[in-house]
Coordinates of C-alpha atoms in Angstrom, one line a residue:
M1 CA 103.8 -74.7 -18.6
D2 CA 104.0 -70.9 -19.0
N3 CA 105.9 -70.7 -22.3
W4 CA 103.6 -71.8 -25.2
D5 CA 106.1 -70.6 -27.8
E6 CA 108.5 -73.4 -26.7
V7 CA 105.6 -76.0 -26.7
R8 CA 104.7 -74.9 -30.2
T9 CA 108.3 -75.1 -31.4
A10 CA 108.7 -78.6 -29.9
Y11 CA 105.5 -79.7 -31.6
Q12 CA 106.7 -78.5 -35.0
V13 CA 110.1 -80.2 -34.6
A14 CA 108.4 -83.4 -33.7
R15 CA 106.0 -83.1 -36.7
M16 CA 108.6 -82.0 -39.3
G17 CA 111.6 -84.0 -38.0
T18 CA 114.1 -81.3 -38.6
V19 CA 115.0 -77.9 -37.1
S20 CA 115.0 -76.3 -40.5
G21 CA 111.6 -77.6 -41.3
A22 CA 110.2 -76.3 -38.0
A23 CA 111.9 -73.0 -38.5
E24 CA 110.2 -72.6 -41.9
V25 CA 106.8 -73.4 -40.6
L26 CA 107.1 -71.1 -37.7
G27 CA 108.8 -68.3 -39.6
V28 CA 111.8 -68.0 -37.2
H29 CA 115.5 -68.5 -37.4
H30 CA 116.8 -72.1 -36.9
A31 CA 118.8 -70.8 -33.9
T32 CA 115.5 -69.8 -32.2
V33 CA 114.2 -73.3 -32.7
I34 CA 117.3 -74.9 -31.1
R35 CA 117.1 -72.4 -28.2
H36 CA 113.4 -73.2 -27.5
I37 CA 114.1 -77.0 -27.6
D38 CA 117.0 -76.6 -25.2
A39 CA 114.9 -74.4 -22.9
I40 CA 111.9 -76.7 -22.7
E41 CA 114.0 -79.8 -22.1
A42 CA 115.8 -78.0 -19.3
R43 CA 112.6 -76.8 -17.8
L44 CA 111.0 -80.3 -17.9
G45 CA 114.1 -82.1 -17.0
V46 CA 113.6 -84.7 -19.8
K47 CA 114.9 -85.2 -23.3
L48 CA 112.2 -84.7 -25.9
F49 CA 114.3 -85.6 -28.9
Q50 CA 117.2 -87.8 -30.0
R51 CA 119.6 -85.7 -32.2
H52 CA 121.1 -87.4 -35.2
A53 CA 122.5 -86.4 -38.6
R54 CA 119.2 -86.7 -40.4
G55 CA 117.3 -84.6 -37.9
Y56 CA 115.4 -84.9 -34.6
T57 CA 113.5 -88.0 -33.5
P58 CA 111.0 -87.7 -30.7
T59 CA 111.7 -89.7 -27.5
E60 CA 108.8 -91.3 -25.7
A61 CA 108.3 -88.0 -23.9
G62 CA 108.4 -86.2 -27.2
E63 CA 105.7 -88.5 -28.6
D64 CA 103.5 -87.7 -25.6
L65 CA 104.0 -84.0 -26.3
L66 CA 103.3 -84.5 -30.1
R67 CA 99.9 -86.2 -29.3
V68 CA 98.8 -83.5 -26.9
A69 CA 99.9 -80.7 -29.1
Q70 CA 98.2 -82.3 -32.1
A71 CA 94.9 -82.6 -30.2
T72 CA 95.2 -79.0 -29.1
E73 CA 95.8 -77.8 -32.6
D74 CA 92.8 -79.8 -33.9
Q75 CA 90.6 -78.3 -31.2
F76 CA 91.7 -74.8 -32.1
N77 CA 91.0 -75.5 -35.8
Q78 CA 87.6 -76.7 -35.0
L79 CA 86.9 -73.6 -32.9
V80 CA 88.1 -71.3 -35.7
G81 CA 85.9 -73.2 -38.2
R82 CA 82.8 -72.8 -36.0
M83 CA 83.5 -69.1 -35.4
K84 CA 83.9 -68.4 -39.2
G85 CA 80.4 -69.8 -39.7
R86 CA 78.7 -67.6 -37.1
G87 CA 77.1 -64.3 -37.7
D88 CA 73.8 -62.7 -38.6
D89 CA 74.6 -62.0 -42.3
V90 CA 75.6 -64.0 -45.3
S91 CA 79.2 -62.9 -45.9
G92 CA 82.7 -64.2 -45.4
E93 CA 83.5 -67.7 -46.6
L94 CA 81.0 -70.4 -47.6
V95 CA 82.7 -73.7 -48.0
V96 CA 80.8 -76.5 -49.8
T97 CA 82.1 -79.9 -50.7
S98 CA 80.9 -82.7 -53.0
L99 CA 82.1 -85.2 -55.5
A100 CA 83.6 -83.6 -58.6
S101 CA 81.0 -85.3 -60.8
L102 CA 78.3 -83.1 -59.2
A103 CA 80.1 -79.9 -60.3
P104 CA 77.8 -79.2 -63.3
L105 CA 74.9 -79.0 -60.8
V106 CA 76.6 -77.4 -57.8
V107 CA 78.7 -74.7 -59.5
P108 CA 75.7 -72.9 -61.2
T109 CA 73.8 -73.0 -57.9
L110 CA 76.8 -71.6 -56.0
S111 CA 77.2 -68.9 -58.6
E112 CA 73.6 -67.8 -58.4
F113 CA 73.7 -67.8 -54.6
Q114 CA 76.8 -65.6 -54.7
K115 CA 75.1 -63.1 -57.0
T116 CA 72.4 -62.7 -54.3
H117 CA 75.1 -62.2 -51.6
P118 CA 78.0 -60.4 -53.3
E119 CA 80.1 -60.1 -50.1
L120 CA 80.3 -63.9 -50.0
I121 CA 83.5 -65.8 -50.9
V122 CA 82.7 -69.2 -52.2
R123 CA 85.1 -72.2 -51.7
Y124 CA 84.0 -75.3 -53.6
L125 CA 86.0 -78.3 -52.6
T126 CA 85.8 -81.6 -54.5
G127 CA 87.5 -84.9 -54.1
D128 CA 87.0 -88.4 -52.9
R129 CA 88.2 -87.8 -49.4
L130 CA 85.6 -86.7 -46.8
F131 CA 86.3 -83.2 -45.6
R132 CA 85.9 -83.1 -41.8
L133 CA 83.0 -80.9 -40.9
E134 CA 83.9 -81.2 -37.2
Y135 CA 87.2 -79.4 -37.8
G136 CA 85.6 -76.7 -39.8
E137 CA 86.9 -77.9 -43.2
A138 CA 83.4 -77.2 -44.8
H139 CA 80.1 -75.7 -43.9
V140 CA 78.0 -77.9 -46.1
A141 CA 78.8 -81.3 -47.6
I142 CA 76.8 -83.1 -50.4
R143 CA 77.5 -86.7 -50.0
A144 CA 76.5 -89.9 -51.9
G145 CA 75.8 -93.4 -50.9
A146 CA 74.6 -94.7 -47.5
A147 CA 73.4 -92.1 -45.0
P148 CA 76.5 -90.5 -43.3
D149 CA 76.8 -91.5 -39.6
Q150 CA 79.6 -89.3 -38.3
P151 CA 78.7 -88.0 -34.8
D152 CA 77.6 -84.4 -34.3
N153 CA 76.5 -84.0 -37.9
V154 CA 73.1 -83.0 -39.1
V155 CA 72.1 -85.3 -42.0
Q156 CA 69.2 -84.5 -44.4
P157 CA 68.0 -86.6 -47.4
F158 CA 68.6 -84.5 -50.5
V159 CA 67.8 -86.0 -53.9
S160 CA 67.9 -89.4 -55.5
Q161 CA 70.3 -89.6 -58.4
E162 CA 69.0 -91.9 -61.1
V163 CA 71.6 -93.8 -63.0
G164 CA 71.4 -95.3 -66.5
L165 CA 73.6 -97.4 -68.8
Y166 CA 74.7 -95.5 -71.9
A167 CA 76.8 -95.7 -75.0
S168 CA 77.7 -93.2 -77.6
K169 CA 76.1 -93.3 -81.0
G170 CA 79.5 -94.1 -82.5
Y171 CA 79.9 -97.2 -80.3
I172 CA 76.4 -98.3 -81.2
D173 CA 77.1 -97.9 -84.9
R174 CA 80.1 -100.1 -84.5
R175 CA 78.9 -102.8 -82.1
G176 CA 75.2 -102.3 -81.6
K177 CA 73.4 -102.5 -78.2
P178 CA 73.4 -105.6 -76.0
T179 CA 70.3 -107.7 -76.3
G180 CA 70.4 -108.4 -72.6
I181 CA 72.7 -109.3 -69.7
E182 CA 73.5 -112.6 -71.4
D183 CA 75.0 -110.6 -74.3
F184 CA 77.4 -108.5 -72.1
A185 CA 80.3 -110.8 -73.0
N186 CA 80.1 -109.5 -76.6
H187 CA 80.5 -105.8 -75.6
A188 CA 83.0 -103.5 -74.1
F189 CA 82.3 -101.6 -70.8
V190 CA 83.6 -98.6 -69.0
G191 CA 84.0 -99.3 -65.3
N192 CA 85.5 -98.2 -62.0
D193 CA 89.2 -99.2 -61.5
D194 CA 88.5 -99.7 -57.8
E195 CA 87.2 -103.3 -57.4
N196 CA 86.0 -102.4 -53.9
S197 CA 83.9 -99.4 -55.1
R198 CA 80.7 -99.2 -53.0
A199 CA 78.8 -97.5 -55.8
P200 CA 75.7 -99.8 -56.4
F201 CA 76.1 -99.6 -60.2
S202 CA 79.8 -100.5 -60.1
Q203 CA 79.0 -103.6 -57.9
W204 CA 76.2 -104.6 -60.3
L205 CA 78.5 -104.3 -63.4
R206 CA 81.2 -106.5 -61.8
T207 CA 78.6 -109.0 -60.9
N208 CA 76.9 -109.2 -64.3
A209 CA 79.7 -108.4 -66.8
P210 CA 82.7 -110.6 -67.4
A211 CA 85.9 -109.0 -66.0
E212 CA 87.5 -109.1 -69.5
A213 CA 84.5 -107.1 -70.9
I214 CA 85.3 -104.2 -68.6
T215 CA 88.0 -103.0 -71.0
F216 CA 88.3 -99.3 -70.0
R217 CA 88.6 -98.5 -66.3
C218 CA 88.7 -95.1 -64.6
S219 CA 89.3 -93.8 -61.1
N220 CA 86.2 -91.7 -60.9
N221 CA 82.8 -91.1 -62.4
F222 CA 83.9 -87.9 -64.2
T223 CA 86.5 -89.6 -66.3
G224 CA 84.3 -92.6 -66.8
A225 CA 81.6 -90.4 -68.3
E226 CA 84.2 -88.9 -70.6
A227 CA 85.2 -92.4 -71.8
V228 CA 81.6 -93.3 -72.5
R229 CA 81.2 -90.2 -74.6
A230 CA 84.4 -90.9 -76.5
G231 CA 83.0 -94.3 -77.5
A232 CA 85.3 -96.4 -75.3
G233 CA 82.5 -98.6 -74.2
I234 CA 79.1 -98.8 -72.4
G235 CA 79.0 -97.3 -69.0
F236 CA 76.9 -95.8 -66.2
M237 CA 76.1 -92.2 -66.0
A238 CA 73.7 -90.1 -63.9
R239 CA 70.6 -89.6 -66.1
W240 CA 70.7 -85.8 -65.6
E241 CA 74.2 -85.8 -66.9
A242 CA 73.5 -88.0 -69.9
A243 CA 70.5 -85.8 -70.8
R244 CA 73.1 -83.0 -71.5
H245 CA 74.7 -85.0 -74.3
P246 CA 72.6 -85.9 -77.3
E247 CA 75.3 -88.2 -78.7
L248 CA 74.5 -90.7 -76.0
E249 CA 71.8 -93.4 -76.0
E250 CA 70.5 -95.5 -73.2
V251 CA 71.2 -99.2 -73.9
M252 CA 68.7 -100.8 -71.5
D253 CA 66.0 -99.9 -69.1
P254 CA 67.4 -98.6 -65.8
L255 CA 67.2 -100.8 -62.7
P256 CA 66.2 -99.3 -59.3
E257 CA 69.3 -100.8 -57.6
W258 CA 71.6 -98.6 -59.7
S259 CA 70.4 -95.4 -58.2
G260 CA 71.8 -93.7 -55.1
K261 CA 70.8 -91.0 -52.7
L262 CA 72.5 -87.7 -52.1
W263 CA 72.6 -86.3 -48.6
L264 CA 73.1 -82.8 -47.1
V265 CA 75.5 -82.8 -44.2
T266 CA 76.3 -80.0 -41.8
H267 CA 77.9 -79.8 -38.4
V268 CA 75.5 -79.3 -35.5
D269 CA 77.4 -76.2 -34.4
L270 CA 77.0 -74.5 -37.8
H271 CA 73.6 -75.9 -38.9
R272 CA 71.5 -73.1 -37.5
T273 CA 73.7 -70.2 -38.6
T274 CA 72.2 -67.6 -40.9
K275 CA 74.7 -68.4 -43.7
V276 CA 74.2 -72.1 -43.7
Q277 CA 70.4 -72.0 -43.4
A278 CA 70.2 -69.4 -46.3
F279 CA 72.3 -71.6 -48.5
L280 CA 70.5 -74.9 -47.7
T281 CA 67.2 -73.2 -48.5
F282 CA 68.5 -71.9 -51.8
L283 CA 70.1 -75.2 -52.7
K284 CA 67.0 -77.3 -52.0
E285 CA 64.9 -74.9 -54.2
Q286 CA 67.5 -75.1 -57.1
A287 CA 67.7 -78.8 -56.9
K288 CA 64.0 -79.2 -57.9
D289 CA 65.2 -78.5 -61.5
W290 CA 68.3 -80.7 -61.4
L291 CA 66.8 -84.0 -62.4
P292 CA 65.2 -84.6 -65.8

Protein backbone atom coordinates (compact mmCIF):
# COMPACT_ATOMS: atom_id res chain seq x y z
CA MET A 1 0.00 0.00 0.00
CA ASP A 2 1.70 3.20 -1.18
CA ASN A 3 -1.06 5.73 -0.47
CA TRP A 4 -1.44 6.22 3.28
CA ASP A 5 -3.87 9.12 2.80
CA GLU A 6 -6.42 6.66 1.40
CA VAL A 7 -5.87 4.25 4.30
CA ARG A 8 -6.28 7.05 6.80
CA THR A 9 -9.47 8.20 5.08
CA ALA A 10 -10.94 4.68 5.06
CA TYR A 11 -10.08 4.30 8.74
CA GLN A 12 -11.91 7.51 9.65
CA VAL A 13 -14.96 6.55 7.58
CA ALA A 14 -15.08 3.18 9.35
CA ARG A 15 -14.67 4.88 12.71
CA MET A 16 -17.15 7.72 12.17
CA GLY A 17 -19.66 5.85 9.98
CA THR A 18 -20.29 8.80 7.64
CA VAL A 19 -18.43 10.63 4.92
CA SER A 20 -19.20 14.00 6.50
CA GLY A 21 -17.89 12.87 9.88
CA ALA A 22 -14.66 11.61 8.37
CA ALA A 23 -14.27 14.80 6.33
CA GLU A 24 -14.60 16.93 9.48
CA VAL A 25 -12.00 14.89 11.37
CA LEU A 26 -9.57 14.96 8.44
CA GLY A 27 -10.20 18.61 7.56
CA VAL A 28 -10.96 17.87 3.90
CA HIS A 29 -13.95 18.20 1.58
CA HIS A 30 -16.43 15.30 1.57
CA ALA A 31 -15.73 14.79 -2.14
CA THR A 32 -12.10 14.04 -1.27
CA VAL A 33 -13.24 11.37 1.17
CA ILE A 34 -15.45 9.70 -1.47
CA ARG A 35 -12.61 9.85 -4.01
CA HIS A 36 -10.18 8.20 -1.57
CA ILE A 37 -12.66 5.42 -0.73
CA ASP A 38 -13.37 4.71 -4.41
CA ALA A 39 -9.64 4.67 -5.15
CA ILE A 40 -8.62 2.30 -2.36
CA GLU A 41 -11.48 -0.09 -3.12
CA ALA A 42 -10.46 -0.13 -6.80
CA ARG A 43 -6.81 -0.68 -5.90
CA LEU A 44 -7.60 -3.54 -3.50
CA GLY A 45 -10.35 -5.02 -5.65
CA VAL A 46 -12.68 -5.37 -2.67
CA LYS A 47 -15.57 -3.44 -1.15
CA LEU A 48 -14.67 -1.93 2.20
CA PHE A 49 -18.09 -0.40 2.90
CA GLN A 50 -21.78 -0.96 2.36
CA ARG A 51 -23.36 2.36 1.34
CA HIS A 52 -26.78 3.17 2.74
CA ALA A 53 -28.90 6.22 3.55
CA ARG A 54 -27.53 6.53 7.11
CA GLY A 55 -23.89 6.31 6.14
CA TYR A 56 -21.17 3.76 5.50
CA THR A 57 -21.00 0.37 7.25
CA PRO A 58 -17.70 -1.56 7.07
CA THR A 59 -17.75 -4.90 5.32
CA GLU A 60 -15.67 -7.77 6.70
CA ALA A 61 -12.69 -6.39 4.79
CA GLY A 62 -13.45 -2.93 6.13
CA GLU A 63 -13.49 -4.28 9.70
CA ASP A 64 -10.05 -5.81 9.08
CA LEU A 65 -8.75 -2.45 7.91
CA LEU A 66 -10.31 -0.72 10.96
CA ARG A 67 -8.54 -3.09 13.38
CA VAL A 68 -5.15 -2.70 11.75
CA ALA A 69 -5.46 1.08 11.43
CA GLN A 70 -6.59 1.41 15.07
CA ALA A 71 -3.58 -0.60 16.26
CA THR A 72 -1.30 1.57 14.11
CA GLU A 73 -2.78 4.79 15.50
CA ASP A 74 -2.39 3.49 19.07
CA GLN A 75 1.25 2.67 18.41
CA PHE A 76 1.89 6.15 16.99
CA ASN A 77 0.19 7.75 20.02
CA GLN A 78 2.34 5.63 22.31
CA LEU A 79 5.46 6.72 20.43
CA VAL A 80 4.50 10.39 20.62
CA GLY A 81 3.83 10.08 24.36
CA ARG A 82 7.25 8.54 24.94
CA MET A 83 9.00 11.15 22.81
CA LYS A 84 7.32 13.99 24.71
CA GLY A 85 8.76 12.63 27.94
CA ARG A 86 12.35 12.51 26.74
CA GLY A 87 14.93 15.22 27.06
CA ASP A 88 17.61 16.40 29.43
CA ASP A 89 15.69 19.30 30.95
CA VAL A 90 12.47 19.80 32.85
CA SER A 91 10.29 21.56 30.30
CA GLY A 92 7.41 20.90 27.96
CA GLU A 93 4.42 19.07 29.42
CA LEU A 94 4.23 17.17 32.69
CA VAL A 95 1.04 15.09 32.85
CA VAL A 96 0.03 13.76 36.27
CA THR A 97 -3.13 11.84 37.09
CA SER A 98 -4.84 10.90 40.36
CA LEU A 99 -8.25 10.62 41.96
CA ALA A 100 -9.91 14.03 42.28
CA SER A 101 -10.09 13.62 46.06
CA LEU A 102 -6.29 13.94 46.23
CA ALA A 103 -6.32 17.37 44.56
CA PRO A 104 -5.81 19.34 47.83
CA LEU A 105 -2.49 17.51 48.23
CA VAL A 106 -1.36 17.18 44.63
CA VAL A 107 -2.21 20.66 43.32
CA PRO A 108 0.03 22.60 45.76
CA THR A 109 2.85 20.15 45.03
CA LEU A 110 2.49 20.62 41.28
CA SER A 111 2.35 24.39 41.72
CA GLU A 112 5.57 24.45 43.77
CA PHE A 113 7.31 22.18 41.26
CA GLN A 114 6.26 24.45 38.42
CA LYS A 115 7.69 27.49 40.23
CA THR A 116 11.05 25.75 40.21
CA HIS A 117 10.70 24.91 36.51
CA PRO A 118 8.86 27.87 34.93
CA GLU A 119 9.11 26.45 31.40
CA LEU A 120 6.95 23.51 32.42
CA ILE A 121 3.30 23.13 31.38
CA VAL A 122 1.41 21.11 33.99
CA ARG A 123 -1.58 18.97 33.06
CA TYR A 124 -3.34 17.47 36.07
CA LEU A 125 -5.91 14.87 35.02
CA THR A 126 -8.41 13.50 37.54
CA GLY A 127 -11.15 10.95 37.21
CA ASP A 128 -12.17 7.42 38.02
CA ARG A 129 -10.88 5.91 34.78
CA LEU A 130 -7.29 4.74 34.55
CA PHE A 131 -5.32 6.90 32.15
CA ARG A 132 -3.19 4.64 29.97
CA LEU A 133 0.49 5.26 30.61
CA GLU A 134 1.47 2.86 27.83
CA TYR A 135 -0.20 5.21 25.34
CA GLY A 136 1.45 8.32 26.76
CA GLU A 137 -1.73 9.66 28.41
CA ALA A 138 0.24 10.56 31.56
CA HIS A 139 3.82 10.65 32.82
CA VAL A 140 3.03 9.90 36.47
CA ALA A 141 -0.05 8.31 38.02
CA ILE A 142 -0.93 8.31 41.73
CA ARG A 143 -3.23 5.36 42.26
CA ALA A 144 -5.08 3.93 45.24
CA GLY A 145 -5.98 0.41 46.26
CA ALA A 146 -4.17 -2.80 45.41
CA ALA A 147 -0.77 -2.56 43.75
CA PRO A 148 -1.28 -1.87 40.01
CA ASP A 149 -0.21 -4.78 37.84
CA GLN A 150 -0.30 -3.42 34.30
CA PRO A 151 2.66 -4.68 32.24
CA ASP A 152 5.56 -2.35 31.45
CA ASN A 153 4.78 -0.05 34.38
CA VAL A 154 7.13 0.82 37.22
CA VAL A 155 5.15 0.70 40.48
CA GLN A 156 6.47 2.21 43.72
CA PRO A 157 4.75 2.25 47.13
CA PHE A 158 4.00 5.85 48.01
CA VAL A 159 2.13 6.66 51.22
CA SER A 160 -0.56 4.99 53.30
CA GLN A 161 -3.77 6.96 53.50
CA GLU A 162 -5.32 6.62 56.94
CA VAL A 163 -9.10 6.79 56.96
CA GLY A 164 -11.45 7.68 59.82
CA LEU A 165 -15.19 7.81 60.47
CA TYR A 166 -16.42 11.39 60.96
CA ALA A 167 -19.51 13.47 61.54
CA SER A 168 -20.10 17.20 61.68
CA LYS A 169 -20.68 18.87 65.03
CA GLY A 170 -24.16 19.76 63.78
CA TYR A 171 -24.99 16.09 63.21
CA ILE A 172 -23.59 15.14 66.63
CA ASP A 173 -25.64 17.87 68.31
CA ARG A 174 -28.78 16.41 66.71
CA ARG A 175 -28.15 12.69 66.98
CA GLY A 176 -25.06 12.10 69.07
CA LYS A 177 -22.33 9.59 68.33
CA PRO A 178 -22.85 5.87 67.88
CA THR A 179 -21.99 3.92 71.02
CA GLY A 180 -20.64 1.09 68.87
CA ILE A 181 -21.32 -0.92 65.74
CA GLU A 182 -24.45 -2.31 67.37
CA ASP A 183 -25.82 1.26 67.46
CA PHE A 184 -25.34 1.92 63.73
CA ALA A 185 -29.01 1.20 62.98
CA ASN A 186 -29.92 4.33 64.95
CA HIS A 187 -27.77 6.63 62.83
CA ALA A 188 -27.53 7.95 59.27
CA PHE A 189 -24.48 7.28 57.12
CA VAL A 190 -22.93 8.74 53.99
CA GLY A 191 -21.77 5.96 51.65
CA ASN A 192 -20.67 5.15 48.13
CA ASP A 193 -23.49 4.71 45.63
CA ASP A 194 -21.56 1.89 43.96
CA GLU A 195 -22.35 -1.32 45.81
CA ASN A 196 -19.34 -2.94 44.13
CA SER A 197 -16.85 -0.31 45.30
CA ARG A 198 -13.53 -1.95 46.17
CA ALA A 199 -12.59 0.70 48.71
CA PRO A 200 -11.97 -1.18 52.00
CA PHE A 201 -13.95 1.31 54.10
CA SER A 202 -16.95 1.15 51.72
CA GLN A 203 -17.02 -2.62 51.95
CA TRP A 204 -16.71 -2.43 55.74
CA LEU A 205 -19.62 0.02 56.00
CA ARG A 206 -21.92 -2.14 53.86
CA THR A 207 -21.03 -5.14 56.01
CA ASN A 208 -21.57 -3.44 59.36
CA ALA A 209 -24.33 -0.86 58.79
CA PRO A 210 -27.89 -1.73 57.74
CA ALA A 211 -28.56 -0.76 54.13
CA GLU A 212 -31.42 1.51 55.23
CA ALA A 213 -29.00 3.42 57.49
CA ILE A 214 -26.86 4.49 54.50
CA THR A 215 -29.24 7.31 53.68
CA PHE A 216 -26.98 9.60 51.63
CA ARG A 217 -25.07 7.97 48.77
CA CYS A 218 -22.49 9.62 46.54
CA SER A 219 -20.57 8.60 43.44
CA ASN A 220 -17.11 9.58 44.71
CA ASN A 221 -15.16 10.41 47.85
CA PHE A 222 -15.10 14.14 47.16
CA THR A 223 -18.88 14.52 47.18
CA GLY A 224 -19.12 12.12 50.10
CA ALA A 225 -16.85 14.35 52.17
CA GLU A 226 -18.99 17.36 51.30
CA ALA A 227 -22.08 15.49 52.50
CA VAL A 228 -20.41 14.63 55.81
CA ARG A 229 -19.40 18.26 56.33
CA ALA A 230 -22.97 19.37 55.53
CA GLY A 231 -24.32 17.12 58.29
CA ALA A 232 -26.01 14.58 56.04
CA GLY A 233 -24.62 11.71 58.08
CA ILE A 234 -21.57 9.89 59.38
CA GLY A 235 -19.00 9.01 56.75
CA PHE A 236 -15.45 8.07 55.97
CA MET A 237 -12.78 10.63 55.16
CA ALA A 238 -9.02 10.58 54.83
CA ARG A 239 -7.62 11.74 58.15
CA TRP A 240 -5.45 14.39 56.47
CA GLU A 241 -8.58 15.83 54.87
CA ALA A 242 -10.67 15.77 58.05
CA ALA A 243 -7.89 17.59 59.89
CA ARG A 244 -8.50 20.56 57.59
CA HIS A 245 -12.08 20.97 58.86
CA PRO A 246 -12.48 21.80 62.57
CA GLU A 247 -16.26 21.32 62.35
CA LEU A 248 -15.72 17.55 62.05
CA GLU A 249 -15.33 15.04 64.87
CA GLU A 250 -14.15 11.46 64.74
CA VAL A 251 -16.94 9.20 66.00
CA MET A 252 -14.93 6.04 66.74
CA ASP A 253 -11.34 4.83 66.79
CA PRO A 254 -10.07 4.03 63.29
CA LEU A 255 -9.58 0.42 62.25
CA PRO A 256 -6.50 -0.67 60.27
CA GLU A 257 -8.61 -2.33 57.57
CA TRP A 258 -10.09 1.03 56.56
CA SER A 259 -6.77 2.43 55.36
CA GLY A 260 -5.38 2.07 51.87
CA LYS A 261 -2.10 2.51 50.07
CA LEU A 262 -1.22 5.00 47.38
CA TRP A 263 1.12 3.98 44.58
CA LEU A 264 3.32 5.90 42.16
CA VAL A 265 3.09 4.47 38.66
CA THR A 266 5.21 5.39 35.64
CA HIS A 267 5.80 3.70 32.31
CA VAL A 268 9.13 1.94 31.96
CA ASP A 269 10.01 3.98 28.85
CA LEU A 270 9.61 7.29 30.72
CA HIS A 271 10.59 6.34 34.25
CA ARG A 272 14.28 7.30 33.90
CA THR A 273 13.75 10.55 32.04
CA THR A 274 15.02 13.73 33.69
CA LYS A 275 11.58 15.28 33.97
CA VAL A 276 9.88 12.28 35.55
CA GLN A 277 12.71 11.59 37.98
CA ALA A 278 12.85 15.25 39.03
CA PHE A 279 9.12 15.29 39.74
CA LEU A 280 9.11 11.96 41.58
CA THR A 281 11.92 13.12 43.86
CA PHE A 282 10.11 16.39 44.58
CA LEU A 283 6.76 14.64 45.12
CA LYS A 284 8.17 12.14 47.62
CA GLU A 285 9.79 14.94 49.62
CA GLN A 286 6.58 17.01 49.67
CA ALA A 287 4.52 13.98 50.70
CA LYS A 288 6.40 13.74 54.00
CA ASP A 289 4.22 16.64 55.20
CA TRP A 290 0.94 15.38 53.77
CA LEU A 291 -0.26 13.21 56.62
CA PRO A 292 -1.12 14.53 60.10
